[in-house]
PDB file of C-alpha atoms in Angstrom:
ATOM      1  CA  MET A   8     -26.397   2.412 -16.113  1.00 49.00           C
ATOM      2  CA  THR A   9     -27.635  -1.042 -15.110  1.00 64.00           C
ATOM      3  CA  ALA A  10     -31.303  -0.698 -14.278  1.00 80.00           C
ATOM      4  CA  SER A  11     -33.214  -3.844 -13.358  1.00 88.00           C
ATOM      5  CA  ILE A  12     -36.333  -5.012 -15.178  1.00 93.00           C
ATOM      6  CA  SER A  13     -38.553  -3.606 -12.415  1.00 94.00           C
ATOM      7  CA  GLN A  14     -36.814  -0.242 -12.625  1.00 94.00           C
ATOM      8  CA  LEU A  15     -37.189  -0.149 -16.406  1.00 95.00           C
ATOM      9  CA  LEU A  16     -40.944  -0.566 -16.054  1.00 97.00           C
ATOM     10  CA  ASP A  17     -41.250   2.430 -13.706  1.00 97.00           C
ATOM     11  CA  LEU A  18     -42.338   5.087 -16.208  1.00 98.00           C
ATOM     12  CA  GLU A  19     -43.103   8.713 -15.417  1.00 98.00           C
ATOM     13  CA  LEU A  20     -46.629   9.884 -16.330  1.00 98.00           C
ATOM     14  CA  LEU A  21     -46.364  13.212 -18.179  1.00 98.00           C
ATOM     15  CA  ASP A  22     -49.946  13.629 -19.387  1.00 98.00           C
ATOM     16  CA  ASN A  23     -52.895  11.490 -20.392  1.00 97.00           C
ATOM     17  CA  ASN A  24     -51.435   8.463 -22.238  1.00 98.00           C
ATOM     18  CA  LEU A  25     -47.978  10.077 -22.360  1.00 98.00           C
ATOM     19  CA  PHE A  26     -45.061   8.503 -20.489  1.00 98.00           C
ATOM     20  CA  ARG A  27     -41.317   9.010 -20.128  1.00 98.00           C
ATOM     21  CA  SER A  28     -38.669   6.472 -19.170  1.00 97.00           C
ATOM     22  CA  ARG A  29     -36.753   7.030 -15.943  1.00 94.00           C
ATOM     23  CA  HIS A  30     -34.114   4.332 -16.431  1.00 89.00           C
ATOM     24  CA  HIS A  31     -32.326   2.572 -19.264  1.00 83.00           C
ATOM     25  CA  ARG A  32     -29.845  -0.182 -20.036  1.00 74.00           C
ATOM     26  CA  GLU A  33     -27.239   0.046 -22.778  1.00 64.00           C
ATOM     27  CA  ASN A  34     -26.547  -2.890 -25.055  1.00 64.00           C
ATOM     28  CA  PHE A  35     -23.128  -3.923 -26.269  1.00 55.00           C
ATOM     29  CA  ARG A  36     -23.168  -1.252 -29.011  1.00 58.00           C
ATOM     30  CA  LYS A  37     -23.872   1.502 -26.442  1.00 67.00           C
ATOM     31  CA  THR A  38     -27.362   2.099 -27.813  1.00 82.00           C
ATOM     32  CA  LEU A  39     -30.684   1.213 -26.209  1.00 89.00           C
ATOM     33  CA  PHE A  40     -31.411  -2.489 -26.179  1.00 90.00           C
ATOM     34  CA  GLY A  41     -34.472  -3.276 -28.308  1.00 93.00           C
ATOM     35  CA  GLY A  42     -36.012  -5.465 -25.618  1.00 94.00           C
ATOM     36  CA  GLN A  43     -36.008  -2.485 -23.276  1.00 94.00           C
ATOM     37  CA  VAL A  44     -38.076  -0.396 -25.686  1.00 97.00           C
ATOM     38  CA  LEU A  45     -40.469  -3.326 -26.259  1.00 98.00           C
ATOM     39  CA  SER A  46     -41.046  -3.819 -22.537  1.00 98.00           C
ATOM     40  CA  GLN A  47     -41.445  -0.109 -21.760  1.00 98.00           C
ATOM     41  CA  ALA A  48     -43.854   0.412 -24.655  1.00 98.00           C
ATOM     42  CA  LEU A  49     -45.895  -2.565 -23.443  1.00 98.00           C
ATOM     43  CA  ILE A  50     -46.138  -1.282 -19.852  1.00 98.00           C
ATOM     44  CA  ALA A  51     -47.067   2.182 -21.180  1.00 98.00           C
ATOM     45  CA  ALA A  52     -49.928   0.687 -23.200  1.00 98.00           C
ATOM     46  CA  TYR A  53     -51.006  -1.490 -20.265  1.00 98.00           C
ATOM     47  CA  ASN A  54     -51.227   1.591 -18.048  1.00 98.00           C
ATOM     48  CA  THR A  55     -54.098   2.837 -20.244  1.00 98.00           C
ATOM     49  CA  VAL A  56     -56.068  -0.449 -20.094  1.00 98.00           C
ATOM     50  CA  GLU A  57     -58.383  -1.869 -17.434  1.00 95.00           C
ATOM     51  CA  ASN A  58     -58.582  -5.528 -16.370  1.00 94.00           C
ATOM     52  CA  ARG A  59     -56.964  -7.080 -19.443  1.00 98.00           C
ATOM     53  CA  LEU A  60     -53.544  -8.515 -20.208  1.00 98.00           C
ATOM     54  CA  PRO A  61     -51.724  -8.340 -23.552  1.00 98.00           C
ATOM     55  CA  HIS A  62     -52.103 -11.184 -26.006  1.00 98.00           C
ATOM     56  CA  SER A  63     -49.956  -9.837 -28.848  1.00 98.00           C
ATOM     57  CA  LEU A  64     -47.663  -7.042 -29.968  1.00 98.00           C
ATOM     58  CA  HIS A  65     -46.284  -6.118 -33.381  1.00 98.00           C
ATOM     59  CA  ALA A  66     -43.463  -3.586 -33.532  1.00 98.00           C
ATOM     60  CA  TYR A  67     -41.001  -1.857 -35.843  1.00 98.00           C
ATOM     61  CA  PHE A  68     -37.624  -0.483 -34.802  1.00 98.00           C
ATOM     62  CA  LEU A  69     -37.222   2.707 -36.844  1.00 98.00           C
ATOM     63  CA  ARG A  70     -34.003   4.282 -35.526  1.00 96.00           C
ATOM     64  CA  PRO A  71     -31.371   3.353 -32.944  1.00 93.00           C
ATOM     65  CA  GLY A  72     -32.187   4.697 -29.496  1.00 93.00           C
ATOM     66  CA  THR A  73     -29.560   6.448 -27.426  1.00 90.00           C
ATOM     67  CA  SER A  74     -28.883   6.045 -23.722  1.00 86.00           C
ATOM     68  CA  GLU A  75     -28.139   9.760 -23.396  1.00 86.00           C
ATOM     69  CA  SER A  76     -31.768  10.889 -23.197  1.00 92.00           C
ATOM     70  CA  PRO A  77     -35.091   9.453 -21.964  1.00 95.00           C
ATOM     71  CA  VAL A  78     -37.662   7.864 -24.245  1.00 97.00           C
ATOM     72  CA  ILE A  79     -41.140   9.360 -24.600  1.00 98.00           C
ATOM     73  CA  TYR A  80     -43.962   6.840 -25.096  1.00 98.00           C
ATOM     74  CA  ASP A  81     -47.128   8.237 -26.690  1.00 98.00           C
ATOM     75  CA  VAL A  82     -50.062   5.815 -26.399  1.00 98.00           C
ATOM     76  CA  GLU A  83     -53.046   6.110 -28.738  1.00 98.00           C
ATOM     77  CA  THR A  84     -56.353   4.644 -27.575  1.00 98.00           C
ATOM     78  CA  VAL A  85     -57.452   2.835 -30.737  1.00 98.00           C
ATOM     79  CA  ARG A  86     -60.408   0.796 -29.480  1.00 97.00           C
ATOM     80  CA  ASP A  87     -61.949  -0.549 -26.284  1.00 97.00           C
ATOM     81  CA  GLY A  88     -64.166  -3.438 -27.381  1.00 96.00           C
ATOM     82  CA  ARG A  89     -66.144  -6.057 -25.501  1.00 94.00           C
ATOM     83  CA  SER A  90     -63.448  -8.716 -26.019  1.00 95.00           C
ATOM     84  CA  LEU A  91     -60.360  -6.882 -27.239  1.00 97.00           C
ATOM     85  CA  THR A  92     -58.602  -3.643 -26.390  1.00 98.00           C
ATOM     86  CA  SER A  93     -56.241  -2.104 -28.959  1.00 98.00           C
ATOM     87  CA  ARG A  94     -53.459   0.417 -28.439  1.00 98.00           C
ATOM     88  CA  ARG A  95     -50.793   2.014 -30.619  1.00 98.00           C
ATOM     89  CA  VAL A  96     -47.532   3.274 -29.118  1.00 99.00           C
ATOM     90  CA  VAL A  97     -44.934   5.563 -30.663  1.00 98.00           C
ATOM     91  CA  ALA A  98     -41.583   5.913 -28.885  1.00 98.00           C
ATOM     92  CA  ARG A  99     -39.670   9.138 -29.499  1.00 98.00           C
ATOM     93  CA  GLN A 100     -36.288  10.623 -28.683  1.00 97.00           C
ATOM     94  CA  ASN A 101     -35.286  14.182 -29.517  1.00 94.00           C
ATOM     95  CA  GLY A 102     -38.614  14.695 -31.284  1.00 95.00           C
ATOM     96  CA  ARG A 103     -38.126  11.799 -33.718  1.00 97.00           C
ATOM     97  CA  PRO A 104     -39.873   8.410 -33.643  1.00 98.00           C
ATOM     98  CA  ILE A 105     -37.492   5.536 -32.976  1.00 98.00           C
ATOM     99  CA  PHE A 106     -40.100   2.762 -32.610  1.00 98.00           C
ATOM    100  CA  ASN A 107     -43.791   2.064 -33.087  1.00 98.00           C
ATOM    101  CA  MET A 108     -45.956  -0.770 -31.850  1.00 98.00           C
ATOM    102  CA  SER A 109     -49.511  -2.026 -32.067  1.00 98.00           C
ATOM    103  CA  THR A 110     -50.655  -4.194 -29.191  1.00 98.00           C
ATOM    104  CA  SER A 111     -53.885  -5.929 -28.237  1.00 98.00           C
ATOM    105  CA  PHE A 112     -55.293  -6.967 -24.854  1.00 98.00           C
ATOM    106  CA  HIS A 113     -57.763  -9.742 -24.052  1.00 98.00           C
ATOM    107  CA  SER A 114     -59.271 -11.447 -21.023  1.00 92.00           C
ATOM    108  CA  GLU A 115     -58.916 -15.227 -20.872  1.00 89.00           C
ATOM    109  CA  GLU A 116     -62.023 -17.113 -22.029  1.00 92.00           C
ATOM    110  CA  PRO A 117     -62.878 -20.817 -22.307  1.00 94.00           C
ATOM    111  CA  GLY A 118     -62.370 -22.276 -25.779  1.00 95.00           C
ATOM    112  CA  PHE A 119     -60.637 -24.892 -27.903  1.00 97.00           C
ATOM    113  CA  PHE A 120     -57.087 -25.770 -26.930  1.00 97.00           C
ATOM    114  CA  HIS A 121     -54.057 -27.477 -28.400  1.00 98.00           C
ATOM    115  CA  GLN A 122     -50.308 -26.908 -28.359  1.00 98.00           C
ATOM    116  CA  PRO A 123     -47.123 -28.703 -29.435  1.00 97.00           C
ATOM    117  CA  ALA A 124     -45.199 -30.754 -26.944  1.00 97.00           C
ATOM    118  CA  MET A 125     -42.081 -29.245 -25.442  1.00 97.00           C
ATOM    119  CA  PRO A 126     -38.956 -30.645 -27.165  1.00 93.00           C
ATOM    120  CA  SER A 127     -38.004 -33.961 -25.615  1.00 90.00           C
ATOM    121  CA  SER A 128     -34.655 -34.851 -24.068  1.00 90.00           C
ATOM    122  CA  ILE A 129     -34.035 -31.269 -22.948  1.00 94.00           C
ATOM    123  CA  PRO A 130     -32.074 -31.219 -19.673  1.00 95.00           C
ATOM    124  CA  MET A 131     -33.566 -29.202 -16.846  1.00 95.00           C
ATOM    125  CA  PRO A 132     -31.675 -26.026 -15.858  1.00 93.00           C
ATOM    126  CA  GLU A 133     -30.612 -27.516 -12.511  1.00 93.00           C
ATOM    127  CA  GLU A 134     -28.882 -30.323 -14.413  1.00 92.00           C
ATOM    128  CA  LEU A 135     -27.048 -27.838 -16.639  1.00 90.00           C
ATOM    129  CA  LEU A 136     -25.955 -25.763 -13.653  1.00 90.00           C
ATOM    130  CA  LYS A 137     -24.128 -28.814 -12.269  1.00 86.00           C
ATOM    131  CA  THR A 138     -21.822 -28.884 -15.290  1.00 81.00           C
ATOM    132  CA  CYS A 139     -21.051 -25.189 -15.791  1.00 71.00           C
ATOM    133  CA  SER A 140     -20.148 -22.250 -13.581  1.00 50.00           C
ATOM    134  CA  PRO A 141     -21.310 -18.622 -13.768  1.00 46.00           C
ATOM    135  CA  SER A 142     -19.181 -16.208 -15.775  1.00 37.00           C
ATOM    136  CA  SER A 143     -19.258 -12.447 -16.205  1.00 28.00           C
ATOM    137  CA  ALA A 144     -20.461 -10.675 -19.344  1.00 32.00           C
ATOM    138  CA  GLU A 145     -20.984  -7.128 -20.537  1.00 36.00           C
ATOM    139  CA  ASP A 146     -24.484  -5.670 -20.480  1.00 33.00           C
ATOM    140  CA  HIS A 147     -26.835  -7.729 -22.650  1.00 34.00           C
ATOM    141  CA  LEU A 148     -24.147  -9.965 -24.093  1.00 45.00           C
ATOM    142  CA  PRO A 149     -25.203 -13.618 -24.097  1.00 42.00           C
ATOM    143  CA  PRO A 150     -22.959 -15.641 -21.785  1.00 40.00           C
ATOM    144  CA  HIS A 151     -19.480 -16.667 -22.889  1.00 35.00           C
ATOM    145  CA  ASP A 152     -19.678 -19.835 -20.814  1.00 39.00           C
ATOM    146  CA  CYS A 153     -22.981 -20.508 -19.089  1.00 42.00           C
ATOM    147  CA  VAL A 154     -24.575 -17.841 -16.936  1.00 39.00           C
ATOM    148  CA  PRO A 155     -23.856 -14.101 -17.113  1.00 38.00           C
ATOM    149  CA  ASN A 156     -22.890 -12.226 -13.989  1.00 37.00           C
ATOM    150  CA  GLN A 157     -26.125 -11.156 -12.338  1.00 34.00           C
ATOM    151  CA  ALA A 158     -24.945  -7.551 -12.040  1.00 39.00           C
ATOM    152  CA  ALA A 159     -24.187  -7.411 -15.765  1.00 55.00           C
ATOM    153  CA  SER A 160     -27.383  -8.792 -17.285  1.00 73.00           C
ATOM    154  CA  PRO A 161     -31.075  -8.755 -16.284  1.00 87.00           C
ATOM    155  CA  PHE A 162     -31.479 -12.312 -17.634  1.00 90.00           C
ATOM    156  CA  GLU A 163     -29.627 -15.552 -17.069  1.00 89.00           C
ATOM    157  CA  LEU A 164     -29.251 -17.719 -20.164  1.00 90.00           C
ATOM    158  CA  LEU A 165     -28.376 -21.412 -20.156  1.00 92.00           C
ATOM    159  CA  PRO A 166     -27.664 -22.783 -23.663  1.00 92.00           C
ATOM    160  CA  ILE A 167     -28.526 -26.466 -24.009  1.00 91.00           C
ATOM    161  CA  ASP A 168     -25.649 -27.491 -26.317  1.00 83.00           C
ATOM    162  CA  GLY A 169     -22.524 -25.357 -26.227  1.00 76.00           C
ATOM    163  CA  ASN A 170     -22.870 -21.631 -26.811  1.00 79.00           C
ATOM    164  CA  PRO A 171     -24.689 -20.740 -30.046  1.00 79.00           C
ATOM    165  CA  PHE A 172     -24.231 -17.015 -29.422  1.00 79.00           C
ATOM    166  CA  THR A 173     -20.457 -17.070 -29.836  1.00 83.00           C
ATOM    167  CA  SER A 174     -19.814 -20.209 -31.908  1.00 84.00           C
ATOM    168  CA  GLN A 175     -17.735 -19.791 -35.074  1.00 86.00           C
ATOM    169  CA  GLU A 176     -18.779 -23.207 -36.403  1.00 91.00           C
ATOM    170  CA  SER A 177     -21.394 -23.812 -39.075  1.00 94.00           C
ATOM    171  CA  LEU A 178     -24.414 -25.124 -37.160  1.00 94.00           C
ATOM    172  CA  ALA A 179     -28.028 -25.958 -37.885  1.00 95.00           C
ATOM    173  CA  PRO A 180     -30.230 -22.825 -37.540  1.00 96.00           C
ATOM    174  CA  THR A 181     -31.968 -24.075 -34.398  1.00 96.00           C
ATOM    175  CA  THR A 182     -30.972 -23.571 -30.785  1.00 95.00           C
ATOM    176  CA  TYR A 183     -32.403 -24.120 -27.314  1.00 96.00           C
ATOM    177  CA  PHE A 184     -31.707 -22.220 -24.124  1.00 95.00           C
ATOM    178  CA  TRP A 185     -33.242 -21.695 -20.701  1.00 95.00           C
ATOM    179  CA  MET A 186     -33.703 -18.132 -19.489  1.00 96.00           C
ATOM    180  CA  ARG A 187     -35.012 -16.327 -16.420  1.00 96.00           C
ATOM    181  CA  SER A 188     -34.904 -12.896 -14.818  1.00 95.00           C
ATOM    182  CA  THR A 189     -31.986 -12.490 -12.437  1.00 92.00           C
ATOM    183  CA  GLU A 190     -34.211 -10.621  -9.960  1.00 93.00           C
ATOM    184  CA  PRO A 191     -37.482 -11.688  -8.313  1.00 96.00           C
ATOM    185  CA  LEU A 192     -40.338  -9.864 -10.019  1.00 97.00           C
ATOM    186  CA  PRO A 193     -43.552  -8.508  -8.454  1.00 96.00           C
ATOM    187  CA  GLU A 194     -46.497 -10.891  -8.418  1.00 96.00           C
ATOM    188  CA  ALA A 195     -48.605  -8.850 -10.857  1.00 97.00           C
ATOM    189  CA  PRO A 196     -48.686 -10.774 -14.193  1.00 97.00           C
ATOM    190  CA  ILE A 197     -47.921  -7.682 -16.307  1.00 98.00           C
ATOM    191  CA  TYR A 198     -44.352  -7.558 -14.911  1.00 98.00           C
ATOM    192  CA  HIS A 199     -43.767 -11.086 -16.184  1.00 98.00           C
ATOM    193  CA  TYR A 200     -45.306 -10.272 -19.571  1.00 98.00           C
ATOM    194  CA  CYS A 201     -43.045  -7.237 -19.927  1.00 98.00           C
ATOM    195  CA  ALA A 202     -39.991  -9.175 -18.774  1.00 98.00           C
ATOM    196  CA  LEU A 203     -40.724 -11.811 -21.390  1.00 98.00           C
ATOM    197  CA  ALA A 204     -41.098  -9.069 -24.018  1.00 98.00           C
ATOM    198  CA  PHE A 205     -37.645  -7.822 -22.960  1.00 96.00           C
ATOM    199  CA  ALA A 206     -36.152 -11.315 -23.238  1.00 96.00           C
ATOM    200  CA  SER A 207     -37.824 -11.989 -26.601  1.00 97.00           C
ATOM    201  CA  ASP A 208     -35.138  -9.819 -28.219  1.00 94.00           C
ATOM    202  CA  LEU A 209     -32.379 -12.164 -27.010  1.00 91.00           C
ATOM    203  CA  GLY A 210     -31.082 -14.766 -29.413  1.00 90.00           C
ATOM    204  CA  LEU A 211     -33.333 -14.532 -32.481  1.00 94.00           C
ATOM    205  CA  LEU A 212     -30.935 -12.806 -34.888  1.00 93.00           C
ATOM    206  CA  ALA A 213     -28.088 -14.854 -33.434  1.00 93.00           C
ATOM    207  CA  THR A 214     -29.987 -17.976 -34.549  1.00 95.00           C
ATOM    208  CA  ALA A 215     -30.109 -16.689 -38.134  1.00 96.00           C
ATOM    209  CA  LEU A 216     -26.293 -16.606 -38.189  1.00 95.00           C
ATOM    210  CA  LEU A 217     -25.671 -20.133 -36.909  1.00 95.00           C
ATOM    211  CA  PRO A 218     -25.126 -21.716 -40.378  1.00 96.00           C
ATOM    212  CA  HIS A 219     -22.704 -18.994 -41.448  1.00 95.00           C
ATOM    213  CA  LYS A 220     -19.722 -19.187 -39.052  1.00 93.00           C
ATOM    214  CA  ALA A 221     -20.497 -15.693 -37.771  1.00 92.00           C
ATOM    215  CA  THR A 222     -21.975 -14.075 -34.670  1.00 90.00           C
ATOM    216  CA  ILE A 223     -23.770 -10.775 -34.133  1.00 86.00           C
ATOM    217  CA  PHE A 224     -20.759  -9.670 -32.066  1.00 84.00           C
ATOM    218  CA  ASP A 225     -18.298  -9.850 -34.974  1.00 90.00           C
ATOM    219  CA  LYS A 226     -16.689  -6.446 -35.504  1.00 88.00           C
ATOM    220  CA  GLY A 227     -17.175  -6.633 -39.269  1.00 91.00           C
ATOM    221  CA  LEU A 228     -20.902  -7.316 -39.005  1.00 93.00           C
ATOM    222  CA  PHE A 229     -23.916  -5.060 -38.517  1.00 92.00           C
ATOM    223  CA  ALA A 230     -27.010  -6.727 -37.052  1.00 92.00           C
ATOM    224  CA  ALA A 231     -30.166  -4.947 -35.880  1.00 94.00           C
ATOM    225  CA  GLY A 232     -33.797  -5.938 -35.455  1.00 95.00           C
ATOM    226  CA  VAL A 233     -36.295  -4.283 -37.794  1.00 97.00           C
ATOM    227  CA  ASP A 234     -39.670  -5.805 -36.968  1.00 98.00           C
ATOM    228  CA  HIS A 235     -40.684  -7.912 -33.997  1.00 98.00           C
ATOM    229  CA  ALA A 236     -43.791  -9.766 -32.864  1.00 98.00           C
ATOM    230  CA  VAL A 237     -44.826 -11.579 -29.696  1.00 98.00           C
ATOM    231  CA  TRP A 238     -47.958 -13.623 -29.058  1.00 98.00           C
ATOM    232  CA  PHE A 239     -48.721 -14.385 -25.411  1.00 98.00           C
ATOM    233  CA  HIS A 240     -50.622 -17.664 -25.092  1.00 98.00           C
ATOM    234  CA  SER A 241     -50.956 -18.089 -21.326  1.00 96.00           C
ATOM    235  CA  ALA A 242     -50.733 -16.058 -18.136  1.00 95.00           C
ATOM    236  CA  ASN A 243     -49.560 -19.131 -16.209  1.00 94.00           C
ATOM    237  CA  PHE A 244     -45.842 -18.403 -16.180  1.00 98.00           C
ATOM    238  CA  LYS A 245     -43.247 -16.567 -14.140  1.00 98.00           C
ATOM    239  CA  ALA A 246     -40.378 -14.848 -15.926  1.00 98.00           C
ATOM    240  CA  ASP A 247     -38.252 -15.162 -12.781  1.00 97.00           C
ATOM    241  CA  ASP A 248     -38.462 -18.958 -13.098  1.00 97.00           C
ATOM    242  CA  TRP A 249     -36.735 -20.837 -15.897  1.00 97.00           C
ATOM    243  CA  LEU A 250     -38.375 -20.711 -19.338  1.00 98.00           C
ATOM    244  CA  LEU A 251     -37.215 -22.768 -22.309  1.00 98.00           C
ATOM    245  CA  CYS A 252     -36.716 -20.914 -25.599  1.00 97.00           C
ATOM    246  CA  GLU A 253     -36.673 -22.960 -28.820  1.00 97.00           C
ATOM    247  CA  SER A 254     -35.370 -20.637 -31.562  1.00 97.00           C
ATOM    248  CA  HIS A 255     -35.294 -21.489 -35.283  1.00 97.00           C
ATOM    249  CA  SER A 256     -34.320 -19.507 -38.379  1.00 98.00           C
ATOM    250  CA  PRO A 257     -35.961 -20.851 -41.565  1.00 98.00           C
ATOM    251  CA  TRP A 258     -34.468 -18.174 -43.849  1.00 98.00           C
ATOM    252  CA  ALA A 259     -31.791 -15.545 -44.394  1.00 97.00           C
ATOM    253  CA  GLY A 260     -31.088 -13.532 -47.524  1.00 97.00           C
ATOM    254  CA  SER A 261     -30.907 -10.078 -49.086  1.00 97.00           C
ATOM    255  CA  SER A 262     -29.018  -8.772 -46.011  1.00 97.00           C
ATOM    256  CA  ARG A 263     -31.906  -9.850 -43.767  1.00 98.00           C
ATOM    257  CA  GLY A 264     -32.400 -12.704 -41.357  1.00 98.00           C
ATOM    258  CA  PHE A 265     -35.629 -14.138 -39.963  1.00 98.00           C
ATOM    259  CA  ALA A 266     -36.133 -16.240 -36.842  1.00 98.00           C
ATOM    260  CA  ARG A 267     -39.010 -17.406 -34.681  1.00 98.00           C
ATOM    261  CA  ALA A 268     -39.175 -18.954 -31.247  1.00 98.00           C
ATOM    262  CA  SER A 269     -41.460 -20.854 -28.903  1.00 98.00           C
ATOM    263  CA  VAL A 270     -41.246 -20.302 -25.152  1.00 98.00           C
ATOM    264  CA  PHE A 271     -42.228 -23.053 -22.692  1.00 98.00           C
ATOM    265  CA  THR A 272     -42.418 -23.322 -18.920  1.00 98.00           C
ATOM    266  CA  ARG A 273     -40.463 -26.120 -17.281  1.00 97.00           C
ATOM    267  CA  ASN A 274     -43.677 -28.192 -17.120  1.00 96.00           C
ATOM    268  CA  GLY A 275     -44.210 -27.916 -20.881  1.00 97.00           C
ATOM    269  CA  THR A 276     -46.821 -25.153 -21.175  1.00 98.00           C
ATOM    270  CA  LEU A 277     -46.369 -23.063 -24.317  1.00 98.00           C
ATOM    271  CA  VAL A 278     -46.630 -19.496 -23.013  1.00 98.00           C
ATOM    272  CA  ALA A 279     -45.461 -17.388 -25.966  1.00 98.00           C
ATOM    273  CA  SER A 280     -44.387 -17.376 -29.602  1.00 98.00           C
ATOM    274  CA  THR A 281     -42.075 -14.735 -31.042  1.00 98.00           C
ATOM    275  CA  ALA A 282     -40.736 -13.747 -34.464  1.00 98.00           C
ATOM    276  CA  GLN A 283     -38.189 -11.212 -35.647  1.00 98.00           C
ATOM    277  CA  GLU A 284     -36.628 -10.058 -38.885  1.00 98.00           C
ATOM    278  CA  GLY A 285     -33.498  -7.943 -38.889  1.00 97.00           C
ATOM    279  CA  ILE A 286     -30.794  -6.440 -41.034  1.00 97.00           C
ATOM    280  CA  ILE A 287     -27.596  -8.528 -41.103  1.00 96.00           C
ATOM    281  CA  ARG A 288     -24.824  -7.248 -43.323  1.00 95.00           C
ATOM    282  CA  LYS A 289     -21.065  -7.000 -43.466  1.00 92.00           C
ATOM    283  CA  VAL A 290     -19.568  -3.532 -42.925  1.00 89.00           C
TER     284      VAL A 290
END
């Protein structure tokens, strides 16, 4: 099943604060892709909030999800404050929790501002597209050449230097790639927030393996996200336009890998920061 991002965010309302997924996408291990559960949990929480957009989410993946049954999202109304709104979401399949998430919502206010500059000397996506041609890929696999087939993946990825997702060389634990939704998204900002939450699960654990001549697609390797966080810094972005992801892994050890990323618009606005730790072990 190859549901689009917009389809994934179309949840069925079962009861007050209780939702069920209508669509799913499988990842390359034939389980539910973690980014799908992140994005659906976020839209479920948003559907219980008025006039505020998310500014952060913190989640744990508890069990692998299966594509053979829908996911139930149970949203707890934790607090509706003057500045912040808090929600807790538990995702369940077959009566067992597979995921939980705390998320907070906030309206933009004037205040102090600073941000790092976008990495310099990064080629624009149009420049990269002149030197590489689209290639097909299985659902949710990063591209083997440049851009995945649009029917196979909900996101296009353009690595800046080679392909870090499939390289068998020992590389520095930092990579850069452009990404965007393959489909035009509705204008409402929440669709772009949820699409970015979906995409935030692409590439982080792969970055943690760059120094080790291994990829998350190696048959003798098990890799799965355990905990995941996203901070949304700005509403001024479109996930169906190119966004630059700068991913870095400062540490791996004890069968775990950690990576964090910054996401910029093409004009240099920092719109999100993400972090993930996962299990990475040989099997």
